Amino acid sequence: MKNSIIKTQLLCKSFITDGEINNIIKNVDLDIYEGDFTVIMGSSGSGKSTLLYSLSGMDQVTTGKVFFDKEDITTMKEKDISKLRKNKLGFVFQGINLIPNLNVYENIVSPTYKTQFTRKAVEERVTYLMNKLELDTHKHKFPNQMSGGQRQKVAICRALINEPKILFADEPTGSLNSSQGESVLDIFTTIHTEGQSIVMVTHDLKAALRGNRILYIKDGRIDGELTLMEYNTDDLVQREEIVYKFLKSKGW
Ligand SMILES: Nc1ncnc2c1ncn2[C@@H]1O[C@H](COP(=O)(O)OP(=O)(O)O)[C@@H](O)[C@H]1O
Ligand SMILES: [Mg+2]
């Protein structure tokens, strides 16, 4: 039995635009399991990003509940949510938002201030991550001196520096060319294999293949899900067929 790391109950999120209420996420009951690489798919505007932000406490829900590790985050004080975000959650976004006047190293360690991690632990972790993502030689570069793929790797290192219990990624390959995208996805596959829980929004089939559970969202509701074996390059063709069929059946 897998452990539920996030649980939602009747989660709703609405926006008010020009005096009109738009219900974007509608009564979503969902469990995200520890150790899973969960992928959220759906057409543009279906509510993928909105759901991700609600799940991760980045954005306040309108009604309903979100539990993280059995703790209700919808009633948590802002101060405690910030703490939770900083200590337990990692985020990677499509528009890579590095701090322009900090170098690679400084960007990666920026979330570690005022955490329980010692300098030595941070130093070891940053060395490990930069090595793993092949960023060692770029340590002193600034974001504008690097390619989009390299910047995304820096953003991933930064998201992982505090050893988050779960990593959230919104279209992490969206602004990358296909080989850069593949290398970012390889990193996700590796860390997932090592036990990292991941929730990734994507509209890219190749990216979705990496997950072991695909949720399909349509018009603000979970319209179906597909459970897959762990990612294995040997049966990629078959895997792609299964996912493609599933998505087509959902009207993708
Ligand atoms: N901050 C916001 N204010 C108003 N409407 C929003 C806001 N964020 C998202 N929406 C609306 O919610 C819908 C779903 O958006 P989003 O979750 O970004 O979709 P997706 O990520 O699936 O493309 C869209 O119609 C979008 O215009
Ligand atoms: Mg989106």
CSV table of C-alpha atoms and ligand atoms in Angstrom, one decimal:
chain,number,residue,atom,x,y,z
A,1,MET,CA,0.0,0.0,0.0
A,2,LYS,CA,1.4,3.3,-1.0
A,3,ASN,CA,1.4,6.2,1.4
A,4,SER,CA,-0.7,9.2,0.5
A,5,ILE,CA,1.5,12.3,0.7
A,6,ILE,CA,-1.1,14.8,-0.6
A,7,LYS,CA,-4.8,14.3,-0.3
A,8,THR,CA,-7.6,16.7,-1.5
A,9,GLN,CA,-11.2,16.7,-0.6
A,10,LEU,CA,-13.7,18.5,-2.8
A,11,LEU,CA,-11.0,20.9,-3.9
A,12,CYS,CA,-12.4,23.9,-5.7
A,13,LYS,CA,-10.6,26.9,-7.1
A,14,SER,CA,-12.4,29.8,-8.7
A,15,PHE,CA,-11.2,33.1,-10.1
A,16,ILE,CA,-13.2,36.3,-10.4
A,17,THR,CA,-12.6,38.0,-13.7
A,18,ASP,CA,-14.5,41.2,-14.6
A,19,GLY,CA,-17.0,40.5,-11.8
A,20,GLU,CA,-17.7,37.0,-13.1
A,21,ILE,CA,-16.9,33.8,-11.1
A,22,ASN,CA,-15.0,31.2,-13.1
A,23,ASN,CA,-14.9,27.8,-11.5
A,24,ILE,CA,-11.6,26.3,-12.7
A,25,ILE,CA,-11.1,23.3,-10.4
A,26,LYS,CA,-14.2,21.5,-9.5
A,27,ASN,CA,-14.6,19.2,-6.6
A,28,VAL,CA,-11.4,17.3,-7.0
A,29,ASP,CA,-10.8,14.3,-4.6
A,30,LEU,CA,-7.3,13.1,-5.2
A,31,ASP,CA,-4.5,11.3,-3.6
A,32,ILE,CA,-0.9,11.8,-4.6
A,33,TYR,CA,1.3,8.9,-3.4
A,34,GLU,CA,4.7,8.9,-1.9
A,35,GLY,CA,7.4,7.8,-4.3
A,36,ASP,CA,5.2,8.2,-7.3
A,37,PHE,CA,6.1,10.2,-10.4
A,38,THR,CA,2.6,11.6,-11.0
A,39,VAL,CA,2.0,13.4,-14.3
A,40,ILE,CA,-0.9,15.8,-14.8
A,41,MET,CA,-2.0,16.1,-18.4
A,42,GLY,CA,-4.9,17.8,-20.2
A,43,SER,CA,-5.5,20.4,-22.9
A,44,SER,CA,-4.4,24.0,-22.6
A,45,GLY,CA,-6.7,25.9,-20.1
A,46,SER,CA,-8.0,22.7,-18.5
A,47,GLY,CA,-6.7,23.8,-15.1
A,48,LYS,CA,-3.4,21.9,-14.8
A,49,SER,CA,-1.4,24.7,-13.4
A,50,THR,CA,-4.2,25.9,-11.2
A,51,LEU,CA,-4.5,22.4,-9.7
A,52,LEU,CA,-0.7,22.2,-9.2
A,53,TYR,CA,-0.6,25.5,-7.4
A,54,SER,CA,-3.6,24.4,-5.2
A,55,LEU,CA,-1.9,21.1,-4.4
A,56,SER,CA,1.3,22.7,-3.4
A,57,GLY,CA,0.0,25.5,-1.2
A,58,MET,CA,1.4,28.0,-3.7
A,59,ASP,CA,-2.1,29.4,-4.1
A,60,GLN,CA,-5.1,29.4,-1.7
A,61,VAL,CA,-8.0,27.1,-2.6
A,62,THR,CA,-11.5,28.5,-2.8
A,63,THR,CA,-13.3,25.7,-1.0
A,64,GLY,CA,-12.3,22.1,0.0
A,65,LYS,CA,-9.3,20.7,1.7
A,66,VAL,CA,-5.7,19.9,0.9
A,67,PHE,CA,-3.7,17.7,3.3
A,68,PHE,CA,0.0,17.4,3.1
A,69,ASP,CA,1.3,14.5,5.2
A,70,LYS,CA,-2.1,14.4,6.9
A,71,GLU,CA,-1.8,18.1,7.9
A,72,ASP,CA,-4.6,20.4,6.6
A,73,ILE,CA,-2.7,23.2,4.7
A,74,THR,CA,-5.9,25.1,3.8
A,75,THR,CA,-6.3,26.3,7.4
A,76,MET,CA,-2.6,26.8,8.0
A,77,LYS,CA,-1.2,30.3,8.8
A,78,GLU,CA,0.7,31.9,6.0
A,79,LYS,CA,3.9,31.8,8.1
A,80,ASP,CA,3.6,28.1,8.5
A,81,ILE,CA,2.8,27.5,4.8
A,82,SER,CA,5.9,29.5,3.9
A,83,LYS,CA,7.9,27.3,6.2
A,84,LEU,CA,6.4,24.1,4.7
A,85,ARG,CA,7.1,25.3,1.2
A,86,LYS,CA,10.7,26.1,2.0
A,87,ASN,CA,11.5,23.0,4.0
A,88,LYS,CA,9.4,20.3,2.4
A,89,LEU,CA,8.5,21.3,-1.2
A,90,GLY,CA,10.5,22.0,-4.3
A,91,PHE,CA,9.2,23.9,-7.3
A,92,VAL,CA,10.3,24.0,-11.0
A,93,PHE,CA,8.4,26.3,-13.3
A,94,GLN,CA,8.3,26.7,-17.0
A,95,GLY,CA,9.6,30.2,-17.1
A,96,ILE,CA,12.8,29.5,-15.3
A,97,ASN,CA,13.0,32.1,-12.6
A,98,LEU,CA,16.6,32.3,-11.5
A,99,ILE,CA,17.9,35.4,-9.7
A,100,PRO,CA,19.8,37.2,-12.4
A,101,ASN,CA,22.5,38.8,-10.3
A,102,LEU,CA,23.4,35.6,-8.4
A,103,ASN,CA,25.7,33.1,-10.0
A,104,VAL,CA,24.8,29.4,-10.4
A,105,TYR,CA,26.1,28.3,-7.0
A,106,GLU,CA,24.4,31.2,-5.2
A,107,ASN,CA,21.1,30.6,-6.9
A,108,ILE,CA,21.2,26.9,-5.9
A,109,VAL,CA,22.0,27.6,-2.2
A,110,SER,CA,19.6,30.6,-1.9
A,111,PRO,CA,16.8,28.5,-0.3
A,112,THR,CA,19.0,27.1,2.4
A,113,TYR,CA,19.3,30.2,4.5
A,114,LYS,CA,17.6,29.8,7.9
A,115,THR,CA,17.0,26.1,7.5
A,116,GLN,CA,18.2,23.3,9.7
A,117,PHE,CA,21.0,22.4,7.2
A,118,THR,CA,24.6,23.1,8.3
A,119,ARG,CA,27.0,24.8,6.0
A,120,LYS,CA,28.8,21.6,5.5
A,121,ALA,CA,25.7,19.7,4.7
A,122,VAL,CA,24.7,22.3,2.1
A,123,GLU,CA,28.1,22.3,0.6
A,124,GLU,CA,28.0,18.5,0.2
A,125,ARG,CA,24.5,18.6,-1.3
A,126,VAL,CA,25.3,21.4,-3.8
A,127,THR,CA,28.4,19.6,-4.9
A,128,TYR,CA,26.5,16.3,-5.3
A,129,LEU,CA,23.6,18.0,-7.3
A,130,MET,CA,25.9,20.1,-9.5
A,131,ASN,CA,27.9,17.0,-10.3
A,132,LYS,CA,24.8,15.0,-11.1
A,133,LEU,CA,23.4,17.6,-13.3
A,134,GLU,CA,26.8,18.4,-14.9
A,135,LEU,CA,26.9,21.9,-13.7
A,136,ASP,CA,30.3,21.8,-12.0
A,137,THR,CA,32.1,23.8,-14.6
A,138,HIS,CA,29.4,26.5,-14.6
A,139,LYS,CA,29.4,27.2,-10.9
A,140,HIS,CA,30.5,30.9,-11.2
A,141,LYS,CA,28.4,31.7,-14.3
A,142,PHE,CA,25.4,34.0,-14.2
A,143,PRO,CA,22.0,32.9,-15.6
A,144,ASN,CA,22.4,35.1,-18.8
A,145,GLN,CA,25.6,33.3,-19.7
A,146,MET,CA,23.9,29.9,-19.9
A,147,SER,CA,21.5,28.1,-22.3
A,148,GLY,CA,17.9,27.4,-21.4
A,149,GLY,CA,18.6,23.8,-20.7
A,150,GLN,CA,21.4,24.7,-18.3
A,151,ARG,CA,19.3,27.3,-16.5
A,152,GLN,CA,16.5,24.7,-16.1
A,153,LYS,CA,19.1,22.3,-14.5
A,154,VAL,CA,20.1,25.1,-12.1
A,155,ALA,CA,16.4,25.6,-11.2
A,156,ILE,CA,16.1,21.8,-10.6
A,157,CYS,CA,19.2,21.8,-8.3
A,158,ARG,CA,17.7,24.8,-6.4
A,159,ALA,CA,14.4,23.0,-6.0
A,160,LEU,CA,16.1,19.9,-4.7
A,161,ILE,CA,18.7,21.6,-2.4
A,162,ASN,CA,16.5,21.3,0.7
A,163,GLU,CA,15.7,17.7,0.1
A,164,PRO,CA,12.0,18.3,-0.5
A,165,LYS,CA,9.5,15.5,0.3
A,166,ILE,CA,7.9,16.3,-3.1
A,167,LEU,CA,9.0,18.1,-6.2
A,168,PHE,CA,6.4,20.0,-8.2
A,169,ALA,CA,7.1,20.9,-11.8
A,170,ASP,CA,5.0,22.9,-14.2
A,171,GLU,CA,5.9,22.2,-17.8
A,172,PRO,CA,9.6,21.9,-16.9
A,173,THR,CA,10.5,21.1,-20.5
A,174,GLY,CA,8.1,23.6,-22.1
A,175,SER,CA,10.8,26.2,-23.0
A,176,LEU,CA,13.5,23.7,-24.0
A,177,ASN,CA,14.5,22.1,-27.2
A,178,SER,CA,14.0,18.4,-27.4
A,179,SER,CA,17.6,17.3,-26.4
A,180,GLN,CA,17.6,19.8,-23.5
A,181,GLY,CA,14.2,18.5,-22.6
A,182,GLU,CA,15.3,14.9,-22.7
A,183,SER,CA,18.2,15.6,-20.4
A,184,VAL,CA,16.0,17.3,-17.9
A,185,LEU,CA,13.6,14.4,-18.0
A,186,ASP,CA,16.5,12.0,-17.5
A,187,ILE,CA,17.2,13.8,-14.2
A,188,PHE,CA,13.6,13.4,-13.2
A,189,THR,CA,13.7,9.7,-14.0
A,190,THR,CA,16.9,9.3,-12.0
A,191,ILE,CA,15.7,11.1,-8.9
A,192,HIS,CA,12.3,9.3,-9.1
A,193,THR,CA,14.2,5.9,-9.2
A,194,GLU,CA,16.0,7.1,-6.1
A,195,GLY,CA,12.7,7.6,-4.3
A,196,GLN,CA,11.9,11.3,-5.0
A,197,SER,CA,8.1,12.0,-5.2
A,198,ILE,CA,7.3,14.2,-8.2
A,199,VAL,CA,4.2,15.8,-9.5
A,200,MET,CA,4.7,17.2,-13.0
A,201,VAL,CA,2.3,19.0,-15.3
A,202,THR,CA,3.0,18.6,-19.0
A,203,HIS,CA,1.3,18.5,-22.3
A,204,ASP,CA,4.1,16.6,-23.9
A,205,LEU,CA,3.6,12.9,-24.5
A,206,LYS,CA,7.4,12.2,-24.3
A,207,ALA,CA,7.5,13.8,-20.9
A,208,ALA,CA,4.4,12.0,-19.7
A,209,LEU,CA,6.0,8.7,-20.5
A,210,ARG,CA,8.4,9.2,-17.6
A,211,GLY,CA,5.7,9.0,-15.0
A,212,ASN,CA,4.3,5.9,-13.4
A,213,ARG,CA,0.8,7.5,-13.0
A,214,ILE,CA,-0.9,9.8,-15.4
A,215,LEU,CA,-3.9,11.9,-14.4
A,216,TYR,CA,-6.0,13.4,-17.1
A,217,ILE,CA,-7.7,16.7,-16.3
A,218,LYS,CA,-10.6,17.9,-18.3
A,219,ASP,CA,-12.5,21.1,-17.6
A,220,GLY,CA,-11.3,21.2,-14.0
A,221,ARG,CA,-12.1,17.6,-13.1
A,222,ILE,CA,-9.9,14.5,-13.0
A,223,ASP,CA,-11.3,12.6,-16.0
A,224,GLY,CA,-9.3,9.5,-15.8
A,225,GLU,CA,-5.9,8.0,-14.8
A,226,LEU,CA,-3.4,5.5,-16.1
A,227,THR,CA,-1.0,3.5,-14.0
A,228,LEU,CA,2.2,2.5,-15.7
A,229,MET,CA,5.2,0.3,-14.8
A,230,GLU,CA,8.4,2.0,-13.8
A,231,TYR,CA,10.1,3.7,-16.8
A,232,ASN,CA,12.2,1.4,-18.8
A,233,THR,CA,13.8,2.4,-22.1
A,234,ASP,CA,13.5,-1.2,-23.3
A,235,ASP,CA,9.8,-1.1,-23.7
A,236,LEU,CA,9.5,2.5,-24.8
A,237,VAL,CA,7.5,1.8,-28.0
A,238,GLN,CA,4.9,-0.2,-26.1
A,239,ARG,CA,4.7,2.4,-23.3
A,240,GLU,CA,4.2,5.2,-25.8
A,241,GLU,CA,1.4,3.3,-27.5
A,242,ILE,CA,-0.4,2.7,-24.1
A,243,VAL,CA,-0.1,6.3,-23.1
A,244,TYR,CA,-1.1,7.6,-26.6
A,245,LYS,CA,-4.2,5.3,-26.6
A,246,PHE,CA,-5.2,6.5,-23.1
A,247,LEU,CA,-4.8,10.2,-24.1
A,248,LYS,CA,-6.8,9.7,-27.3
A,249,SER,CA,-9.6,8.0,-25.4
A,250,LYS,CA,-9.8,11.2,-23.3
A,251,GLY,CA,-10.0,13.4,-26.3
A,252,TRP,CA,-6.4,14.7,-26.2
B,1,LIG,N1,-4.8,34.1,-11.7
B,1,LIG,C1,-5.9,33.8,-12.5
B,1,LIG,N2,-6.9,34.7,-12.6
B,1,LIG,C2,-7.9,34.4,-13.5
B,1,LIG,N3,-8.0,33.3,-14.2
B,1,LIG,C3,-7.1,32.4,-14.1
B,1,LIG,C4,-5.9,32.6,-13.3
B,1,LIG,N4,-5.1,31.5,-13.4
B,1,LIG,C5,-5.7,30.7,-14.3
B,1,LIG,N5,-6.9,31.3,-14.8
B,1,LIG,C6,-7.8,30.6,-15.7
B,1,LIG,O1,-8.0,29.3,-15.4
B,1,LIG,C7,-8.1,28.5,-16.5
B,1,LIG,C8,-7.1,27.3,-16.4
B,1,LIG,O2,-5.8,27.9,-16.4
B,1,LIG,P1,-4.5,27.0,-16.1
B,1,LIG,O3,-4.6,26.3,-14.8
B,1,LIG,O4,-3.3,27.9,-16.3
B,1,LIG,O5,-4.6,25.9,-17.3
B,1,LIG,P2,-3.5,24.9,-17.9
B,1,LIG,O6,-2.3,25.0,-17.0
B,1,LIG,O7,-4.2,23.6,-17.9
B,1,LIG,O8,-3.2,25.4,-19.3
B,1,LIG,C9,-7.8,29.4,-17.7
B,1,LIG,O9,-9.0,29.7,-18.3
B,1,LIG,C10,-7.2,30.6,-17.1
B,1,LIG,O10,-7.5,31.7,-17.8
B,2,MG,MG,-0.3,25.7,-17.3
